[in-house]
């Protein structure tokens, strides 16, 4: 399989099952374990270098030097764009994994709009932590050469969480699924608009998203 094709959704150790999201994965062999260790070292080095030097300022050779591995070993994990996508997917996957562990959390007294906002905002923080890298990430996804679990398995998890919150807010039947998808797509749209503007305004982002969620929940709940 071409590692950079649209069907290559993630490399081993970055797929949702490796992050504890309950998506089935294969049995690990000794070779898989070695590959996993290599990937972990490469991804950690790439994340550090991207944060320190920027995406454009980092080369595969820099990552090779950082890890003490050959350029070929680094490229076996992925090119720069694939590494960046995987880094973001891992961050997002870990949020989902943490939520699965927090099974005792209750939301009965939480405002429905606040509950939905609290589902989404941790993901927004992933993007606002390193705005320049987030813009590069968005550009890679828009280019279409590298797929992201954010739009597949991980996106499905968030969409399901939003729909559960929408139903709890009193929206029932087919409208619950439509409302949840509208909120989810609005969140993605705001992320890309924010990234394209080249300026960080977290408060404005949150305010716009809150207005959308409020409109949908209050309109459908009545």
mmCIF file of C-alpha atoms in Angstrom:
data_model
loop_
_atom_site.group_PDB
_atom_site.id
_atom_site.type_symbol
_atom_site.label_atom_id
_atom_site.label_comp_id
_atom_site.label_asym_id
_atom_site.label_seq_id
_atom_site.Cartn_x
_atom_site.Cartn_y
_atom_site.Cartn_z
ATOM 1 C CA UNK A 1 0.000 0.000 0.000
ATOM 2 C CA UNK A 2 1.258 3.490 -0.808
ATOM 3 C CA UNK A 3 1.923 5.111 2.570
ATOM 4 C CA UNK A 4 0.898 8.492 1.217
ATOM 5 C CA UNK A 5 -2.265 7.483 -0.587
ATOM 6 C CA UNK A 6 -5.721 8.536 0.477
ATOM 7 C CA UNK A 7 -6.385 5.006 1.711
ATOM 8 C CA UNK A 8 -3.427 5.068 4.106
ATOM 9 C CA UNK A 9 -5.290 6.622 6.997
ATOM 10 C CA UNK A 10 -2.658 6.174 9.675
ATOM 11 C CA UNK A 11 0.601 4.433 10.410
ATOM 12 C CA UNK A 12 0.851 1.769 13.148
ATOM 13 C CA UNK A 13 0.841 3.152 16.711
ATOM 14 C CA UNK A 14 -1.101 6.191 15.524
ATOM 15 C CA UNK A 15 -4.360 4.470 14.589
ATOM 16 C CA UNK A 16 -7.249 4.964 17.031
ATOM 17 C CA UNK A 17 -6.963 1.398 18.383
ATOM 18 C CA UNK A 18 -3.434 2.136 19.567
ATOM 19 C CA UNK A 19 -4.773 5.119 21.472
ATOM 20 C CA UNK A 20 -7.347 3.091 23.367
ATOM 21 C CA UNK A 21 -10.364 4.195 21.375
ATOM 22 C CA UNK A 22 -11.766 0.694 21.099
ATOM 23 C CA UNK A 23 -11.270 0.319 17.351
ATOM 24 C CA UNK A 24 -9.935 -3.184 16.596
ATOM 25 C CA UNK A 25 -6.283 -3.534 15.674
ATOM 26 C CA UNK A 26 -3.964 -6.386 14.789
ATOM 27 C CA UNK A 27 -1.877 -8.506 17.143
ATOM 28 C CA UNK A 28 1.578 -7.051 17.783
ATOM 29 C CA UNK A 29 4.605 -9.156 16.739
ATOM 30 C CA UNK A 30 8.287 -8.605 17.581
ATOM 31 C CA UNK A 31 8.725 -6.891 14.219
ATOM 32 C CA UNK A 32 5.661 -4.745 14.850
ATOM 33 C CA UNK A 33 7.048 -3.814 18.248
ATOM 34 C CA UNK A 34 10.344 -2.671 16.707
ATOM 35 C CA UNK A 35 8.475 -0.709 14.051
ATOM 36 C CA UNK A 36 6.323 0.854 16.742
ATOM 37 C CA UNK A 37 9.396 1.933 18.715
ATOM 38 C CA UNK A 38 10.914 3.469 15.588
ATOM 39 C CA UNK A 39 7.715 5.343 14.793
ATOM 40 C CA UNK A 40 7.436 6.645 18.335
ATOM 41 C CA UNK A 41 10.979 8.046 18.262
ATOM 42 C CA UNK A 42 10.466 9.634 14.854
ATOM 43 C CA UNK A 43 7.129 11.202 15.781
ATOM 44 C CA UNK A 44 8.410 12.600 19.076
ATOM 45 C CA UNK A 45 11.473 14.079 17.371
ATOM 46 C CA UNK A 46 9.377 15.551 14.578
ATOM 47 C CA UNK A 47 6.956 17.110 17.069
ATOM 48 C CA UNK A 48 9.814 18.729 19.008
ATOM 49 C CA UNK A 49 11.507 20.056 15.876
ATOM 50 C CA UNK A 50 8.290 21.312 14.286
ATOM 51 C CA UNK A 51 7.481 23.223 17.491
ATOM 52 C CA UNK A 52 10.992 24.692 17.769
ATOM 53 C CA UNK A 53 11.844 25.402 14.123
ATOM 54 C CA UNK A 54 8.515 25.366 12.370
ATOM 55 C CA UNK A 55 7.296 22.959 9.734
ATOM 56 C CA UNK A 56 9.119 24.573 6.834
ATOM 57 C CA UNK A 57 12.262 25.035 8.907
ATOM 58 C CA UNK A 58 12.531 21.324 9.671
ATOM 59 C CA UNK A 59 13.892 18.751 7.239
ATOM 60 C CA UNK A 60 13.752 14.971 7.227
ATOM 61 C CA UNK A 61 17.522 15.042 7.732
ATOM 62 C CA UNK A 62 17.011 17.135 10.891
ATOM 63 C CA UNK A 63 14.662 14.467 12.215
ATOM 64 C CA UNK A 64 17.202 11.816 11.224
ATOM 65 C CA UNK A 65 19.918 13.562 13.220
ATOM 66 C CA UNK A 66 17.606 14.062 16.202
ATOM 67 C CA UNK A 67 16.724 10.379 16.384
ATOM 68 C CA UNK A 68 20.098 8.963 15.353
ATOM 69 C CA UNK A 69 18.310 7.022 12.623
ATOM 70 C CA UNK A 70 18.876 6.974 8.906
ATOM 71 C CA UNK A 71 16.870 9.146 6.551
ATOM 72 C CA UNK A 72 15.394 5.932 5.154
ATOM 73 C CA UNK A 73 14.218 4.857 8.601
ATOM 74 C CA UNK A 74 12.512 8.226 9.111
ATOM 75 C CA UNK A 75 10.883 8.060 5.692
ATOM 76 C CA UNK A 76 9.610 4.561 6.476
ATOM 77 C CA UNK A 77 7.368 6.271 9.048
ATOM 78 C CA UNK A 78 6.325 9.040 6.682
ATOM 79 C CA UNK A 79 7.350 12.206 4.919
ATOM 80 C CA UNK A 80 7.082 15.563 6.707
ATOM 81 C CA UNK A 81 3.436 16.055 5.822
ATOM 82 C CA UNK A 82 2.491 12.538 6.929
ATOM 83 C CA UNK A 83 4.317 13.055 10.223
ATOM 84 C CA UNK A 84 2.527 16.349 10.850
ATOM 85 C CA UNK A 85 -0.887 14.817 10.189
ATOM 86 C CA UNK A 86 -0.100 11.875 12.461
ATOM 87 C CA UNK A 87 1.078 14.184 15.259
ATOM 88 C CA UNK A 88 -2.214 16.073 15.217
ATOM 89 C CA UNK A 89 -4.229 12.871 14.942
ATOM 90 C CA UNK A 90 -2.447 11.450 17.980
ATOM 91 C CA UNK A 91 -3.172 14.551 20.047
ATOM 92 C CA UNK A 92 -6.836 14.389 19.110
ATOM 93 C CA UNK A 93 -6.962 10.645 19.664
ATOM 94 C CA UNK A 94 -5.607 11.017 23.178
ATOM 95 C CA UNK A 95 -8.470 13.346 24.069
ATOM 96 C CA UNK A 96 -10.944 10.687 22.967
ATOM 97 C CA UNK A 97 -9.025 8.009 24.868
ATOM 98 C CA UNK A 98 -9.135 10.083 28.049
ATOM 99 C CA UNK A 99 -12.891 10.523 27.682
ATOM 100 C CA UNK A 100 -13.398 6.783 27.341
ATOM 101 C CA UNK A 101 -11.559 6.306 30.623
ATOM 102 C CA UNK A 102 -13.674 8.965 32.339
ATOM 103 C CA UNK A 103 -16.792 6.807 32.248
ATOM 104 C CA UNK A 104 -18.042 8.025 35.634
ATOM 105 C CA UNK A 105 -18.507 11.619 34.497
ATOM 106 C CA UNK A 106 -22.076 12.931 34.792
ATOM 107 C CA UNK A 107 -23.662 15.790 32.899
ATOM 108 C CA UNK A 108 -27.228 15.912 34.172
ATOM 109 C CA UNK A 109 -26.860 19.388 35.640
ATOM 110 C CA UNK A 110 -24.707 20.813 32.857
ATOM 111 C CA UNK A 111 -26.215 23.346 30.464
ATOM 112 C CA UNK A 112 -26.731 21.587 27.086
ATOM 113 C CA UNK A 113 -24.878 24.252 25.123
ATOM 114 C CA UNK A 114 -22.006 24.271 27.604
ATOM 115 C CA UNK A 115 -21.840 20.491 27.454
ATOM 116 C CA UNK A 116 -21.427 20.541 23.670
ATOM 117 C CA UNK A 117 -18.896 23.357 23.863
ATOM 118 C CA UNK A 118 -16.921 21.382 26.439
ATOM 119 C CA UNK A 119 -16.856 18.442 24.035
ATOM 120 C CA UNK A 120 -15.379 20.533 21.225
ATOM 121 C CA UNK A 121 -13.115 23.108 22.884
ATOM 122 C CA UNK A 122 -10.358 20.653 23.913
ATOM 123 C CA UNK A 123 -9.858 19.926 20.221
ATOM 124 C CA UNK A 124 -9.758 23.635 19.422
ATOM 125 C CA UNK A 125 -6.958 24.006 21.984
ATOM 126 C CA UNK A 126 -4.927 21.431 20.045
ATOM 127 C CA UNK A 127 -5.017 23.725 17.022
ATOM 128 C CA UNK A 128 -4.460 26.992 18.888
ATOM 129 C CA UNK A 129 -1.438 25.647 20.790
ATOM 130 C CA UNK A 130 0.746 25.979 17.666
ATOM 131 C CA UNK A 131 -1.136 28.152 15.148
ATOM 132 C CA UNK A 132 1.558 27.991 12.458
ATOM 133 C CA UNK A 133 1.641 24.205 12.574
ATOM 134 C CA UNK A 134 -2.150 24.117 12.531
ATOM 135 C CA UNK A 135 -2.178 26.145 9.329
ATOM 136 C CA UNK A 136 0.357 23.783 7.771
ATOM 137 C CA UNK A 137 -1.787 20.860 8.906
ATOM 138 C CA UNK A 138 -4.839 22.412 7.279
ATOM 139 C CA UNK A 139 -2.894 23.059 4.065
ATOM 140 C CA UNK A 140 -1.764 19.420 3.944
ATOM 141 C CA UNK A 141 -5.336 18.183 4.369
ATOM 142 C CA UNK A 142 -6.657 20.601 1.778
ATOM 143 C CA UNK A 143 -3.997 19.356 -0.635
ATOM 144 C CA UNK A 144 -5.646 15.943 -0.511
ATOM 145 C CA UNK A 145 -2.462 13.851 -0.562
ATOM 146 C CA UNK A 146 -2.633 12.762 3.084
ATOM 147 C CA UNK A 147 -5.750 11.509 4.851
ATOM 148 C CA UNK A 148 -6.498 12.237 8.490
ATOM 149 C CA UNK A 149 -8.329 10.169 11.078
ATOM 150 C CA UNK A 150 -9.947 13.463 12.145
ATOM 151 C CA UNK A 151 -12.337 13.064 9.213
ATOM 152 C CA UNK A 152 -12.801 9.332 9.617
ATOM 153 C CA UNK A 153 -12.678 7.318 12.858
ATOM 154 C CA UNK A 154 -11.864 10.198 15.212
ATOM 155 C CA UNK A 155 -14.426 12.439 13.559
ATOM 156 C CA UNK A 156 -17.013 9.719 14.007
ATOM 157 C CA UNK A 157 -16.275 9.566 17.718
ATOM 158 C CA UNK A 158 -16.742 13.313 18.184
ATOM 159 C CA UNK A 159 -19.877 13.314 16.057
ATOM 160 C CA UNK A 160 -21.360 10.540 18.208
ATOM 161 C CA UNK A 161 -20.519 12.457 21.391
ATOM 162 C CA UNK A 162 -22.175 15.587 20.046
ATOM 163 C CA UNK A 163 -25.277 13.649 19.020
ATOM 164 C CA UNK A 164 -25.556 12.134 22.503
ATOM 165 C CA UNK A 165 -25.432 15.634 23.990
ATOM 166 C CA UNK A 166 -27.975 16.900 21.466
ATOM 167 C CA UNK A 167 -30.405 14.110 22.386
ATOM 168 C CA UNK A 168 -29.894 14.888 26.080
ATOM 169 C CA UNK A 169 -30.838 18.487 25.267
ATOM 170 C CA UNK A 170 -34.244 17.327 24.067
ATOM 171 C CA UNK A 171 -33.700 17.031 20.323
ATOM 172 C CA UNK A 172 -35.154 13.734 19.132
ATOM 173 C CA UNK A 173 -35.601 11.650 16.001
ATOM 174 C CA UNK A 174 -33.760 12.351 12.737
ATOM 175 C CA UNK A 175 -33.296 15.985 13.765
ATOM 176 C CA UNK A 176 -30.805 14.904 16.446
ATOM 177 C CA UNK A 177 -28.415 13.439 13.874
ATOM 178 C CA UNK A 178 -28.840 16.418 11.539
ATOM 179 C CA UNK A 179 -28.272 18.892 14.365
ATOM 180 C CA UNK A 180 -25.166 17.055 15.559
ATOM 181 C CA UNK A 181 -23.684 16.960 12.055
ATOM 182 C CA UNK A 182 -24.439 20.661 11.569
ATOM 183 C CA UNK A 183 -22.568 21.503 14.763
ATOM 184 C CA UNK A 184 -19.670 19.202 13.826
ATOM 185 C CA UNK A 185 -19.313 20.657 10.327
ATOM 186 C CA UNK A 186 -19.559 24.181 11.721
ATOM 187 C CA UNK A 187 -16.668 23.406 14.060
ATOM 188 C CA UNK A 188 -14.558 22.114 11.163
ATOM 189 C CA UNK A 189 -15.492 25.099 9.020
ATOM 190 C CA UNK A 190 -14.521 27.560 11.742
ATOM 191 C CA UNK A 191 -11.185 25.756 12.180
ATOM 192 C CA UNK A 192 -10.343 26.166 8.496
ATOM 193 C CA UNK A 193 -11.543 29.781 8.395
ATOM 194 C CA UNK A 194 -9.471 30.560 11.483
ATOM 195 C CA UNK A 195 -6.400 28.849 10.009
ATOM 196 C CA UNK A 196 -6.790 30.635 6.670
ATOM 197 C CA UNK A 197 -6.883 34.085 8.217
ATOM 198 C CA UNK A 198 -3.417 33.698 9.725
ATOM 199 C CA UNK A 199 -4.444 35.304 13.000
ATOM 200 C CA UNK A 200 -5.318 33.798 16.363
ATOM 201 C CA UNK A 201 -8.497 34.941 18.082
ATOM 202 C CA UNK A 202 -9.548 32.165 20.423
ATOM 203 C CA UNK A 203 -12.306 34.209 22.056
ATOM 204 C CA UNK A 204 -13.887 35.064 18.722
ATOM 205 C CA UNK A 205 -13.722 31.426 17.632
ATOM 206 C CA UNK A 206 -15.409 30.264 20.837
ATOM 207 C CA UNK A 207 -18.044 32.995 20.605
ATOM 208 C CA UNK A 208 -18.937 32.075 17.016
ATOM 209 C CA UNK A 209 -19.164 28.387 17.830
ATOM 210 C CA UNK A 210 -21.236 29.071 20.945
ATOM 211 C CA UNK A 211 -23.664 31.165 18.892
ATOM 212 C CA UNK A 212 -24.093 28.339 16.366
ATOM 213 C CA UNK A 213 -24.601 25.670 19.022
ATOM 214 C CA UNK A 214 -27.040 27.885 20.949
ATOM 215 C CA UNK A 215 -29.092 28.609 17.839
ATOM 216 C CA UNK A 216 -29.380 24.923 16.934
ATOM 217 C CA UNK A 217 -30.131 23.618 20.440
ATOM 218 C CA UNK A 218 -32.553 26.368 21.417
ATOM 219 C CA UNK A 219 -34.391 26.193 18.097
ATOM 220 C CA UNK A 220 -34.657 22.405 18.007
ATOM 221 C CA UNK A 221 -35.357 22.067 21.714
ATOM 222 C CA UNK A 222 -38.415 24.243 21.574
#
